[in-house]
């Protein structure tokens, strides 16, 4: 190894990435170590303070570890994308679904916004979210919609009751979550505020799942089972993950 | 709601669940990741057959893992999944322990149940395995970092990128947890201040005023469907689609593109517009008073980026604020520190 140039060492490590076909758990560990070695050889490290060096290093690492390793995949993705998921996630820097759930390029059409809220269908407002839903559901034909929640609903819970706002845009946006806040206050108002916030985070996912169903193209595809809805909650304090689904129920008829 | 579809007749019984119930659909109790993991986790990339049982599996393993030489691992995983589905008698056993009425209901629709297995169970399993892998290989290996992040975040970047499945900033620029506050929308657009509240400028307000990020990076990309929709819009027809309403934010970019690229074909014009739209967003960023103030004081830098996933190249430039006055009137943006990585 000492006689190899840096380029030869990197090429050798890349070949290991391609041919590594042991069982899933071991391969993932090995893959992580190999990628780390390649990054060190390239002289790139995470959390580099200089912004331009940081993103240059990140791009080089991606090109070396992913793009060059799977050329056929990326050439197919260059022609078109067929993601199975539409994912709604928070902007929070700590909760990228690509990091936590290992979404690869081409898997998930991912919309990220503050507090991860999905407003109800409205042709005059909220066209940003609506555009994402319309594009993913109608044009990309995604099969699963996944709302991925994390902590950070603080501002919603702290909104003044008198309707005054400190922030022009944040407060207007998080008000979408007011029904969730009302439900939490009604059921868990006796709990400390911190615990109410945790309940509200989960309730906000359910509210967003409900709001999703107000979009006509979402309803239509759910009705013919072409689209399924899932909610998820990542607690980065405890390091745990919860996942649940939306089900429709047809009860047996009541006969007289 | 479709009144012809029997699936949406009124629900005569509402289940009591830990979370909210809806007249339309009911969220099931949360599935917490437990220790009872299946021994052979199916790979998501190989395991998603179409919801229509008559169609062949949609996702092709060859695409998921690159060259055909890599089929070995994926094929084994896919075969494991199908074997699990065929021999899985657990569901039937569980059903038989339920009330007789429910058992009858379940047994009467086996194909529907198999459909649920194919799309529900394997999805849950896949997500579970991925999360556990993240927890084992990343979270536990960097516990100190994650404990610190649990208290607070102090990202240096705010990134505005497209929701396109191929352009996740965490993937292509390697952002790790805590590094970048990421807003993703259709065609990575930033609406101007005068358009009023939206989810994008709510994120902008939080990142700049609360998190005090030092850099904003707007990343465009090749073959953007949103930009294509913008370039395809008819000049004098009002759009009724939400996509049309949203991408109209980039109308200035379209106008400038059409003026500058009359001799180019439509694909080339779209490529030009993808970059022009990034510049349009950079100009729109400066319409926010609290953004402009920080840029003027040197506390905040605004960058544009363009990811070309056809050739795997990344172009980046920085807004040169001093040269940019007056912003908006000429629409021209002065840039500096242009770099091209490939």
PDB file of N, CA and C in Angstrom, chain A residues 28-29 47 54 58-59 62 67 70 73 76-78 81 84-85 91 93-94 96 98 100-102 106-108 110-112 114 123 134 168-170 172 203 206 213 217 219 225-226 230 239 243 245-247, chain B residues 1 7 12 19-20 25-26 28 31 44-45 51 58 60 62-63 65 120 123 130 133-135 137 149 153 163-166 168 170 172-174 178-182 184 197 203 205 223 240-242 307 312 341:
ATOM      1  N   UNK A  28     -22.600  -2.560   5.007  1.00  0.00           N
ATOM      2  CA  UNK A  28     -22.864  -1.154   5.308  1.00  0.00           C
ATOM      3  C   UNK A  28     -21.726  -0.598   6.163  1.00  0.00           C
ATOM      4  N   UNK A  29     -21.262  -1.379   7.117  1.00  0.00           N
ATOM      5  CA  UNK A  29     -20.187  -0.932   7.997  1.00  0.00           C
ATOM      6  C   UNK A  29     -18.917  -0.740   7.188  1.00  0.00           C
ATOM      7  N   UNK A  47     -17.518  19.101   8.368  1.00  0.00           N
ATOM      8  CA  UNK A  47     -17.459  20.247   9.260  1.00  0.00           C
ATOM      9  C   UNK A  47     -16.221  21.110   9.018  1.00  0.00           C
ATOM     10  N   UNK A  54     -15.741  23.323   1.940  1.00  0.00           N
ATOM     11  CA  UNK A  54     -16.647  22.318   2.491  1.00  0.00           C
ATOM     12  C   UNK A  54     -17.510  21.692   1.401  1.00  0.00           C
ATOM     13  N   UNK A  58     -17.362  17.954  -0.309  1.00  0.00           N
ATOM     14  CA  UNK A  58     -18.548  17.107  -0.331  1.00  0.00           C
ATOM     15  C   UNK A  58     -18.861  16.613  -1.725  1.00  0.00           C
ATOM     16  N   UNK A  59     -18.741  17.519  -2.711  1.00  0.00           N
ATOM     17  CA  UNK A  59     -19.044  17.120  -4.090  1.00  0.00           C
ATOM     18  C   UNK A  59     -18.027  16.104  -4.600  1.00  0.00           C
ATOM     19  N   UNK A  62     -18.859  12.757  -3.187  1.00  0.00           N
ATOM     20  CA  UNK A  62     -20.029  12.172  -3.845  1.00  0.00           C
ATOM     21  C   UNK A  62     -19.647  11.605  -5.204  1.00  0.00           C
ATOM     22  N   UNK A  67     -21.171   8.571  -7.780  1.00  0.00           N
ATOM     23  CA  UNK A  67     -21.418   8.773  -9.201  1.00  0.00           C
ATOM     24  C   UNK A  67     -20.529   7.884 -10.064  1.00  0.00           C
ATOM     25  N   UNK A  70     -21.412   3.946  -9.663  1.00  0.00           N
ATOM     26  CA  UNK A  70     -22.652   3.415 -10.257  1.00  0.00           C
ATOM     27  C   UNK A  70     -23.011   4.184 -11.542  1.00  0.00           C
ATOM     28  N   UNK A  73     -26.594   3.493 -13.178  1.00  0.00           N
ATOM     29  CA  UNK A  73     -27.710   4.060 -12.410  1.00  0.00           C
ATOM     30  C   UNK A  73     -27.838   5.545 -12.702  1.00  0.00           C
ATOM     31  N   UNK A  76     -29.086   6.447 -16.153  1.00  0.00           N
ATOM     32  CA  UNK A  76     -30.545   6.276 -16.262  1.00  0.00           C
ATOM     33  C   UNK A  76     -31.274   7.399 -15.540  1.00  0.00           C
ATOM     34  N   UNK A  77     -30.779   7.784 -14.370  1.00  0.00           N
ATOM     35  CA  UNK A  77     -31.414   8.884 -13.621  1.00  0.00           C
ATOM     36  C   UNK A  77     -31.326  10.195 -14.392  1.00  0.00           C
ATOM     37  N   UNK A  78     -30.256  10.364 -15.173  1.00  0.00           N
ATOM     38  CA  UNK A  78     -30.113  11.600 -15.953  1.00  0.00           C
ATOM     39  C   UNK A  78     -31.242  11.733 -16.963  1.00  0.00           C
ATOM     40  N   UNK A  81     -36.548  10.479 -13.694  1.00  0.00           N
ATOM     41  CA  UNK A  81     -36.624  10.016 -12.311  1.00  0.00           C
ATOM     42  C   UNK A  81     -37.953   9.298 -12.121  1.00  0.00           C
ATOM     43  N   UNK A  84     -40.312   6.437  -5.830  1.00  0.00           N
ATOM     44  CA  UNK A  84     -41.501   5.799  -5.272  1.00  0.00           C
ATOM     45  C   UNK A  84     -42.105   6.663  -4.167  1.00  0.00           C
ATOM     46  N   UNK A  85     -41.278   7.507  -3.570  1.00  0.00           N
ATOM     47  CA  UNK A  85     -41.722   8.274  -2.410  1.00  0.00           C
ATOM     48  C   UNK A  85     -41.863   9.746  -2.713  1.00  0.00           C
ATOM     49  N   UNK A  91     -36.876  21.355   7.575  1.00  0.00           N
ATOM     50  CA  UNK A  91     -35.612  21.941   7.089  1.00  0.00           C
ATOM     51  C   UNK A  91     -34.470  21.742   8.084  1.00  0.00           C
ATOM     52  N   UNK A  93     -31.410  21.164  10.204  1.00  0.00           N
ATOM     53  CA  UNK A  93     -30.134  20.651   9.680  1.00  0.00           C
ATOM     54  C   UNK A  93     -29.803  19.272  10.230  1.00  0.00           C
ATOM     55  N   UNK A  94     -30.499  18.859  11.293  1.00  0.00           N
ATOM     56  CA  UNK A  94     -30.152  17.593  11.936  1.00  0.00           C
ATOM     57  C   UNK A  94     -30.938  16.393  11.400  1.00  0.00           C
ATOM     58  N   UNK A  96     -31.948  15.306   7.952  1.00  0.00           N
ATOM     59  CA  UNK A  96     -32.097  14.994   6.544  1.00  0.00           C
ATOM     60  C   UNK A  96     -32.506  13.534   6.393  1.00  0.00           C
ATOM     61  N   UNK A  98     -32.217  11.738   3.941  1.00  0.00           N
ATOM     62  CA  UNK A  98     -31.184  11.009   3.201  1.00  0.00           C
ATOM     63  C   UNK A  98     -30.145  10.445   4.153  1.00  0.00           C
ATOM     64  N   UNK A 100     -30.771   9.835   7.548  1.00  0.00           N
ATOM     65  CA  UNK A 100     -31.358   8.962   8.551  1.00  0.00           C
ATOM     66  C   UNK A 100     -31.954   7.693   7.946  1.00  0.00           C
ATOM     67  N   UNK A 101     -32.583   7.841   6.806  1.00  0.00           N
ATOM     68  CA  UNK A 101     -33.201   6.677   6.177  1.00  0.00           C
ATOM     69  C   UNK A 101     -32.487   6.281   4.885  1.00  0.00           C
ATOM     70  N   UNK A 102     -31.311   6.879   4.658  1.00  0.00           N
ATOM     71  CA  UNK A 102     -30.442   6.429   3.576  1.00  0.00           C
ATOM     72  C   UNK A 102     -31.134   6.461   2.206  1.00  0.00           C
ATOM     73  N   UNK A 106     -32.698   9.340  -6.653  1.00  0.00           N
ATOM     74  CA  UNK A 106     -33.754   8.715  -7.446  1.00  0.00           C
ATOM     75  C   UNK A 106     -34.864   8.077  -6.639  1.00  0.00           C
ATOM     76  N   UNK A 107     -34.725   7.978  -5.328  1.00  0.00           N
ATOM     77  CA  UNK A 107     -35.718   7.261  -4.529  1.00  0.00           C
ATOM     78  C   UNK A 107     -36.853   8.140  -4.036  1.00  0.00           C
ATOM     79  N   UNK A 108     -36.515   9.360  -3.627  1.00  0.00           N
ATOM     80  CA  UNK A 108     -37.535  10.146  -2.938  1.00  0.00           C
ATOM     81  C   UNK A 108     -37.584  11.580  -3.440  1.00  0.00           C
ATOM     82  N   UNK A 110     -38.338  15.014  -2.511  1.00  0.00           N
ATOM     83  CA  UNK A 110     -38.315  15.433  -1.120  1.00  0.00           C
ATOM     84  C   UNK A 110     -38.600  16.919  -0.953  1.00  0.00           C
ATOM     85  N   UNK A 111     -39.673  17.228  -0.276  1.00  0.00           N
ATOM     86  CA  UNK A 111     -40.044  18.612  -0.011  1.00  0.00           C
ATOM     87  C   UNK A 111     -39.705  18.908   1.434  1.00  0.00           C
ATOM     88  N   UNK A 112     -38.906  19.953   1.653  1.00  0.00           N
ATOM     89  CA  UNK A 112     -38.531  20.278   3.025  1.00  0.00           C
ATOM     90  C   UNK A 112     -38.956  21.701   3.348  1.00  0.00           C
ATOM     91  N   UNK A 114     -40.335  24.544   6.790  1.00  0.00           N
ATOM     92  CA  UNK A 114     -40.348  24.826   8.238  1.00  0.00           C
ATOM     93  C   UNK A 114     -41.468  24.044   8.903  1.00  0.00           C
ATOM     94  N   UNK A 123     -56.187  26.787  -3.910  1.00  0.00           N
ATOM     95  CA  UNK A 123     -55.627  27.178  -5.209  1.00  0.00           C
ATOM     96  C   UNK A 123     -55.066  28.585  -5.211  1.00  0.00           C
ATOM     97  N   UNK A 134     -48.667  18.143  -6.513  1.00  0.00           N
ATOM     98  CA  UNK A 134     -49.201  17.931  -7.862  1.00  0.00           C
ATOM     99  C   UNK A 134     -48.149  17.268  -8.744  1.00  0.00           C
ATOM    100  N   UNK A 168     -42.853  37.946  10.368  1.00  0.00           N
ATOM    101  CA  UNK A 168     -43.764  38.135   9.232  1.00  0.00           C
ATOM    102  C   UNK A 168     -44.204  36.813   8.639  1.00  0.00           C
ATOM    103  N   UNK A 169     -43.220  35.956   8.366  1.00  0.00           N
ATOM    104  CA  UNK A 169     -43.497  34.789   7.543  1.00  0.00           C
ATOM    105  C   UNK A 169     -43.629  33.501   8.348  1.00  0.00           C
ATOM    106  N   UNK A 170     -42.788  33.348   9.372  1.00  0.00           N
ATOM    107  CA  UNK A 170     -42.819  32.109  10.147  1.00  0.00           C
ATOM    108  C   UNK A 170     -44.191  31.926  10.791  1.00  0.00           C
ATOM    109  N   UNK A 172     -47.060  33.229  10.033  1.00  0.00           N
ATOM    110  CA  UNK A 172     -48.122  32.963   9.074  1.00  0.00           C
ATOM    111  C   UNK A 172     -48.101  31.498   8.654  1.00  0.00           C
ATOM    112  N   UNK A 203     -48.973  15.132  16.558  1.00  0.00           N
ATOM    113  CA  UNK A 203     -50.300  15.541  16.101  1.00  0.00           C
ATOM    114  C   UNK A 203     -50.205  16.307  14.797  1.00  0.00           C
ATOM    115  N   UNK A 206     -50.206  13.969  11.894  1.00  0.00           N
ATOM    116  CA  UNK A 206     -51.554  13.492  11.569  1.00  0.00           C
ATOM    117  C   UNK A 206     -52.375  14.568  10.884  1.00  0.00           C
ATOM    118  N   UNK A 213     -55.068  14.656   2.181  1.00  0.00           N
ATOM    119  CA  UNK A 213     -56.222  14.018   1.546  1.00  0.00           C
ATOM    120  C   UNK A 213     -57.231  15.021   1.006  1.00  0.00           C
ATOM    121  N   UNK A 217     -56.134  15.031  -6.419  1.00  0.00           N
ATOM    122  CA  UNK A 217     -55.371  13.963  -7.055  1.00  0.00           C
ATOM    123  C   UNK A 217     -54.820  12.967  -6.033  1.00  0.00           C
ATOM    124  N   UNK A 219     -56.555  12.098  -3.225  1.00  0.00           N
ATOM    125  CA  UNK A 219     -57.746  11.297  -2.881  1.00  0.00           C
ATOM    126  C   UNK A 219     -58.030  10.274  -3.957  1.00  0.00           C
ATOM    127  N   UNK A 225     -56.044   2.778  -4.683  1.00  0.00           N
ATOM    128  CA  UNK A 225     -54.894   2.133  -4.047  1.00  0.00           C
ATOM    129  C   UNK A 225     -53.597   2.352  -4.810  1.00  0.00           C
ATOM    130  N   UNK A 226     -53.500   3.467  -5.508  1.00  0.00           N
ATOM    131  CA  UNK A 226     -52.250   3.767  -6.209  1.00  0.00           C
ATOM    132  C   UNK A 226     -51.315   4.598  -5.345  1.00  0.00           C
ATOM    133  N   UNK A 230     -47.986   7.575   4.799  1.00  0.00           N
ATOM    134  CA  UNK A 230     -47.303   7.132   6.001  1.00  0.00           C
ATOM    135  C   UNK A 230     -46.858   8.353   6.801  1.00  0.00           C
ATOM    136  N   UNK A 239     -32.894   9.215  19.868  1.00  0.00           N
ATOM    137  CA  UNK A 239     -32.354   8.352  18.817  1.00  0.00           C
ATOM    138  C   UNK A 239     -33.290   7.233  18.455  1.00  0.00           C
ATOM    139  N   UNK A 243     -43.005   4.916  12.994  1.00  0.00           N
ATOM    140  CA  UNK A 243     -43.586   4.920  11.651  1.00  0.00           C
ATOM    141  C   UNK A 243     -45.023   4.426  11.742  1.00  0.00           C
ATOM    142  N   UNK A 245     -49.133   4.306   9.503  1.00  0.00           N
ATOM    143  CA  UNK A 245     -49.768   4.450   8.197  1.00  0.00           C
ATOM    144  C   UNK A 245     -51.180   4.976   8.343  1.00  0.00           C
ATOM    145  N   UNK A 246     -51.724   5.433   7.233  1.00  0.00           N
ATOM    146  CA  UNK A 246     -53.112   5.869   7.178  1.00  0.00           C
ATOM    147  C   UNK A 246     -53.911   4.740   6.562  1.00  0.00           C
ATOM    148  N   UNK A 247     -54.985   4.342   7.259  1.00  0.00           N
ATOM    149  CA  UNK A 247     -55.818   3.261   6.733  1.00  0.00           C
ATOM    150  C   UNK A 247     -57.224   3.763   6.550  1.00  0.00           C
TER     151      UNK A 247
ATOM    152  N   UNK B   1     -64.511  14.139  -2.813  1.00  0.00           N
ATOM    153  CA  UNK B   1     -64.491  12.698  -2.556  1.00  0.00           C
ATOM    154  C   UNK B   1     -65.339  11.993  -3.583  1.00  0.00           C
ATOM    155  N   UNK B   7     -64.830   2.648  -1.182  1.00  0.00           N
ATOM    156  CA  UNK B   7     -63.872   2.787  -0.103  1.00  0.00           C
ATOM    157  C   UNK B   7     -64.086   4.043   0.698  1.00  0.00           C
ATOM    158  N   UNK B  12     -68.815   3.882   9.790  1.00  0.00           N
ATOM    159  CA  UNK B  12     -69.846   3.783  10.806  1.00  0.00           C
ATOM    160  C   UNK B  12     -69.258   3.565  12.181  1.00  0.00           C
ATOM    161  N   UNK B  19     -53.847   8.935  18.319  1.00  0.00           N
ATOM    162  CA  UNK B  19     -53.779  10.233  17.650  1.00  0.00           C
ATOM    163  C   UNK B  19     -55.079  10.535  16.966  1.00  0.00           C
ATOM    164  N   UNK B  20     -55.077  11.591  16.165  1.00  0.00           N
ATOM    165  CA  UNK B  20     -56.339  12.110  15.672  1.00  0.00           C
ATOM    166  C   UNK B  20     -57.032  11.125  14.754  1.00  0.00           C
ATOM    167  N   UNK B  25     -59.965   9.036   6.717  1.00  0.00           N
ATOM    168  CA  UNK B  25     -59.016   7.936   6.881  1.00  0.00           C
ATOM    169  C   UNK B  25     -58.438   8.029   8.261  1.00  0.00           C
ATOM    170  N   UNK B  26     -58.046   6.905   8.785  1.00  0.00           N
ATOM    171  CA  UNK B  26     -57.668   6.837  10.182  1.00  0.00           C
ATOM    172  C   UNK B  26     -56.196   6.460  10.308  1.00  0.00           C
ATOM    173  N   UNK B  28     -53.158   4.711  11.802  1.00  0.00           N
ATOM    174  CA  UNK B  28     -53.049   3.554  12.672  1.00  0.00           C
ATOM    175  C   UNK B  28     -52.146   3.898  13.847  1.00  0.00           C
ATOM    176  N   UNK B  31     -46.065   2.527  14.829  1.00  0.00           N
ATOM    177  CA  UNK B  31     -45.280   1.314  14.839  1.00  0.00           C
ATOM    178  C   UNK B  31     -43.906   1.720  15.311  1.00  0.00           C
ATOM    179  N   UNK B  44     -35.239  -2.189  -0.063  1.00  0.00           N
ATOM    180  CA  UNK B  44     -36.275  -1.353  -0.655  1.00  0.00           C
ATOM    181  C   UNK B  44     -36.058  -1.214  -2.140  1.00  0.00           C
ATOM    182  N   UNK B  45     -34.800  -1.058  -2.521  1.00  0.00           N
ATOM    183  CA  UNK B  45     -34.540  -0.762  -3.915  1.00  0.00           C
ATOM    184  C   UNK B  45     -34.950  -1.892  -4.828  1.00  0.00           C
ATOM    185  N   UNK B  51     -48.517  -1.523  -7.466  1.00  0.00           N
ATOM    186  CA  UNK B  51     -49.711  -1.780  -6.688  1.00  0.00           C
ATOM    187  C   UNK B  51     -50.710  -2.616  -7.472  1.00  0.00           C
ATOM    188  N   UNK B  58     -41.931  -2.616 -10.743  1.00  0.00           N
ATOM    189  CA  UNK B  58     -41.574  -1.407 -11.473  1.00  0.00           C
ATOM    190  C   UNK B  58     -40.087  -1.091 -11.368  1.00  0.00           C
ATOM    191  N   UNK B  60     -36.267  -1.533 -11.212  1.00  0.00           N
ATOM    192  CA  UNK B  60     -35.375  -2.539 -11.769  1.00  0.00           C
ATOM    193  C   UNK B  60     -34.082  -2.558 -10.960  1.00  0.00           C
ATOM    194  N   UNK B  62     -31.229  -3.508 -11.609  1.00  0.00           N
ATOM    195  CA  UNK B  62     -30.073  -3.045 -12.381  1.00  0.00           C
ATOM    196  C   UNK B  62     -29.886  -1.555 -12.190  1.00  0.00           C
ATOM    197  N   UNK B  63     -30.973  -0.811 -12.161  1.00  0.00           N
ATOM    198  CA  UNK B  63     -30.857   0.629 -12.020  1.00  0.00           C
ATOM    199  C   UNK B  63     -30.457   1.017 -10.622  1.00  0.00           C
ATOM    200  N   UNK B  65     -28.499  -0.505  -8.501  1.00  0.00           N
ATOM    201  CA  UNK B  65     -27.124  -0.712  -8.109  1.00  0.00           C
ATOM    202  C   UNK B  65     -26.148  -0.584  -9.262  1.00  0.00           C
ATOM    203  N   UNK B 120     -47.015  -2.736   2.337  1.00  0.00           N
ATOM    204  CA  UNK B 120     -46.950  -2.204   3.687  1.00  0.00           C
ATOM    205  C   UNK B 120     -45.792  -2.790   4.446  1.00  0.00           C
ATOM    206  N   UNK B 123     -42.232  -2.194   3.161  1.00  0.00           N
ATOM    207  CA  UNK B 123     -41.870  -0.800   3.342  1.00  0.00           C
ATOM    208  C   UNK B 123     -41.446  -0.560   4.781  1.00  0.00           C
ATOM    209  N   UNK B 130     -33.077   0.458   7.553  1.00  0.00           N
ATOM    210  CA  UNK B 130     -32.252   1.623   7.225  1.00  0.00           C
ATOM    211  C   UNK B 130     -32.016   2.470   8.459  1.00  0.00           C
ATOM    212  N   UNK B 133     -29.574   0.773  10.769  1.00  0.00           N
ATOM    213  CA  UNK B 133     -28.235   0.869  10.214  1.00  0.00           C
ATOM    214  C   UNK B 133     -27.656   2.260  10.467  1.00  0.00           C
ATOM    215  N   UNK B 134     -28.467   3.299  10.272  1.00  0.00           N
ATOM    216  CA  UNK B 134     -28.024   4.667  10.560  1.00  0.00           C
ATOM    217  C   UNK B 134     -27.653   4.787  12.030  1.00  0.00           C
ATOM    218  N   UNK B 135     -28.497   4.216  12.886  1.00  0.00           N
ATOM    219  CA  UNK B 135     -28.250   4.336  14.311  1.00  0.00           C
ATOM    220  C   UNK B 135     -26.938   3.640  14.693  1.00  0.00           C
ATOM    221  N   UNK B 137     -24.304   2.664  12.625  1.00  0.00           N
ATOM    222  CA  UNK B 137     -23.061   3.043  11.948  1.00  0.00           C
ATOM    223  C   UNK B 137     -22.754   4.524  12.014  1.00  0.00           C
ATOM    224  N   UNK B 149     -25.900  18.050  19.083  1.00  0.00           N
ATOM    225  CA  UNK B 149     -26.930  18.517  18.145  1.00  0.00           C
ATOM    226  C   UNK B 149     -28.323  18.443  18.761  1.00  0.00           C
ATOM    227  N   UNK B 153     -28.888  23.522  17.099  1.00  0.00           N
ATOM    228  CA  UNK B 153     -28.268  23.432  15.786  1.00  0.00           C
ATOM    229  C   UNK B 153     -27.664  24.799  15.460  1.00  0.00           C
ATOM    230  N   UNK B 163     -36.808  19.828  -5.082  1.00  0.00           N
ATOM    231  CA  UNK B 163     -37.282  18.598  -4.444  1.00  0.00           C
ATOM    232  C   UNK B 163     -36.963  17.361  -5.284  1.00  0.00           C
ATOM    233  N   UNK B 164     -36.456  17.568  -6.486  1.00  0.00           N
ATOM    234  CA  UNK B 164     -36.107  16.464  -7.396  1.00  0.00           C
ATOM    235  C   UNK B 164     -35.349  15.358  -6.657  1.00  0.00           C
ATOM    236  N   UNK B 165     -35.760  14.103  -6.896  1.00  0.00           N
ATOM    237  CA  UNK B 165     -35.188  12.982  -6.145  1.00  0.00           C
ATOM    238  C   UNK B 165     -33.701  12.776  -6.426  1.00  0.00           C
ATOM    239  N   UNK B 166     -33.192  13.410  -7.482  1.00  0.00           N
ATOM    240  CA  UNK B 166     -31.804  13.163  -7.854  1.00  0.00           C
ATOM    241  C   UNK B 166     -30.831  14.185  -7.271  1.00  0.00           C
ATOM    242  N   UNK B 168     -30.490  15.641  -3.898  1.00  0.00           N
ATOM    243  CA  UNK B 168     -30.469  15.918  -2.476  1.00  0.00           C
ATOM    244  C   UNK B 168     -29.130  16.537  -2.083  1.00  0.00           C
ATOM    245  N   UNK B 170     -27.691  16.723   0.719  1.00  0.00           N
ATOM    246  CA  UNK B 170     -26.925  15.877   1.633  1.00  0.00           C
ATOM    247  C   UNK B 170     -26.121  14.857   0.853  1.00  0.00           C
ATOM    248  N   UNK B 172     -25.251  15.035  -2.668  1.00  0.00           N
ATOM    249  CA  UNK B 172     -24.274  15.522  -3.650  1.00  0.00           C
ATOM    250  C   UNK B 172     -23.228  16.459  -3.049  1.00  0.00           C
ATOM    251  N   UNK B 173     -23.537  17.105  -1.960  1.00  0.00           N
ATOM    252  CA  UNK B 173     -22.539  17.972  -1.344  1.00  0.00           C
ATOM    253  C   UNK B 173     -22.107  17.456   0.026  1.00  0.00           C
ATOM    254  N   UNK B 174     -22.604  16.295   0.395  1.00  0.00           N
ATOM    255  CA  UNK B 174     -22.103  15.627   1.593  1.00  0.00           C
ATOM    256  C   UNK B 174     -22.403  16.325   2.898  1.00  0.00           C
ATOM    257  N   UNK B 178     -26.441  18.744  11.089  1.00  0.00           N
ATOM    258  CA  UNK B 178     -26.017  19.969  11.746  1.00  0.00           C
ATOM    259  C   UNK B 178     -25.370  20.991  10.837  1.00  0.00           C
ATOM    260  N   UNK B 179     -25.121  20.645   9.582  1.00  0.00           N
ATOM    261  CA  UNK B 179     -24.350  21.552   8.727  1.00  0.00           C
ATOM    262  C   UNK B 179     -25.199  22.484   7.888  1.00  0.00           C
ATOM    263  N   UNK B 180     -26.333  22.009   7.418  1.00  0.00           N
ATOM    264  CA  UNK B 180     -27.095  22.821   6.460  1.00  0.00           C
ATOM    265  C   UNK B 180     -28.586  22.782   6.754  1.00  0.00           C
ATOM    266  N   UNK B 181     -29.178  23.948   6.863  1.00  0.00           N
ATOM    267  CA  UNK B 181     -30.626  24.101   6.992  1.00  0.00           C
ATOM    268  C   UNK B 181     -31.168  24.094   5.577  1.00  0.00           C
ATOM    269  N   UNK B 182     -31.984  23.105   5.252  1.00  0.00           N
ATOM    270  CA  UNK B 182     -32.302  22.865   3.838  1.00  0.00           C
ATOM    271  C   UNK B 182     -33.781  23.075   3.546  1.00  0.00           C
ATOM    272  N   UNK B 184     -36.397  22.675   0.471  1.00  0.00           N
ATOM    273  CA  UNK B 184     -36.498  22.094  -0.869  1.00  0.00           C
ATOM    274  C   UNK B 184     -37.903  22.325  -1.402  1.00  0.00           C
ATOM    275  N   UNK B 197     -46.260  35.849   2.414  1.00  0.00           N
ATOM    276  CA  UNK B 197     -45.768  34.654   3.114  1.00  0.00           C
ATOM    277  C   UNK B 197     -45.864  33.387   2.268  1.00  0.00           C
ATOM    278  N   UNK B 203     -38.939  29.694   5.987  1.00  0.00           N
ATOM    279  CA  UNK B 203     -37.659  29.039   6.234  1.00  0.00           C
ATOM    280  C   UNK B 203     -36.511  30.028   6.176  1.00  0.00           C
ATOM    281  N   UNK B 205     -36.653  33.243   6.812  1.00  0.00           N
ATOM    282  CA  UNK B 205     -36.714  34.100   7.996  1.00  0.00           C
ATOM    283  C   UNK B 205     -36.088  33.396   9.193  1.00  0.00           C
ATOM    284  N   UNK B 223     -32.097  19.305 -16.245  1.00  0.00           N
ATOM    285  CA  UNK B 223     -33.333  18.563 -16.533  1.00  0.00           C
ATOM    286  C   UNK B 223     -34.401  18.798 -15.458  1.00  0.00           C
ATOM    287  N   UNK B 240     -54.183  27.160 -14.225  1.00  0.00           N
ATOM    288  CA  UNK B 240     -55.000  26.741 -13.090  1.00  0.00           C
ATOM    289  C   UNK B 240     -54.263  25.707 -12.247  1.00  0.00           C
ATOM    290  N   UNK B 241     -53.107  25.273 -12.720  1.00  0.00           N
ATOM    291  CA  UNK B 241     -52.415  24.247 -11.945  1.00  0.00           C
ATOM    292  C   UNK B 241     -51.554  24.908 -10.877  1.00  0.00           C
ATOM    293  N   UNK B 242     -51.365  24.186  -9.793  1.00  0.00           N
ATOM    294  CA  UNK B 242     -50.541  24.711  -8.702  1.00  0.00           C
ATOM    295  C   UNK B 242     -49.081  24.810  -9.132  1.00  0.00           C
ATOM    296  N   UNK B 307     -26.019  22.034 -10.412  1.00  0.00           N
ATOM    297  CA  UNK B 307     -25.578  20.648 -10.450  1.00  0.00           C
ATOM    298  C   UNK B 307     -26.036  20.026 -11.750  1.00  0.00           C
ATOM    299  N   UNK B 312     -22.109  15.008 -14.291  1.00  0.00           N
ATOM    300  CA  UNK B 312     -21.609  15.115 -12.904  1.00  0.00           C
ATOM    301  C   UNK B 312     -20.627  16.257 -12.758  1.00  0.00           C
ATOM    302  N   UNK B 341     -16.517  22.515 -10.940  1.00  0.00           N
ATOM    303  CA  UNK B 341     -15.932  21.273 -10.449  1.00  0.00           C
ATOM    304  C   UNK B 341     -16.464  20.104 -11.250  1.00  0.00           C
TER     305      UNK B 341
END
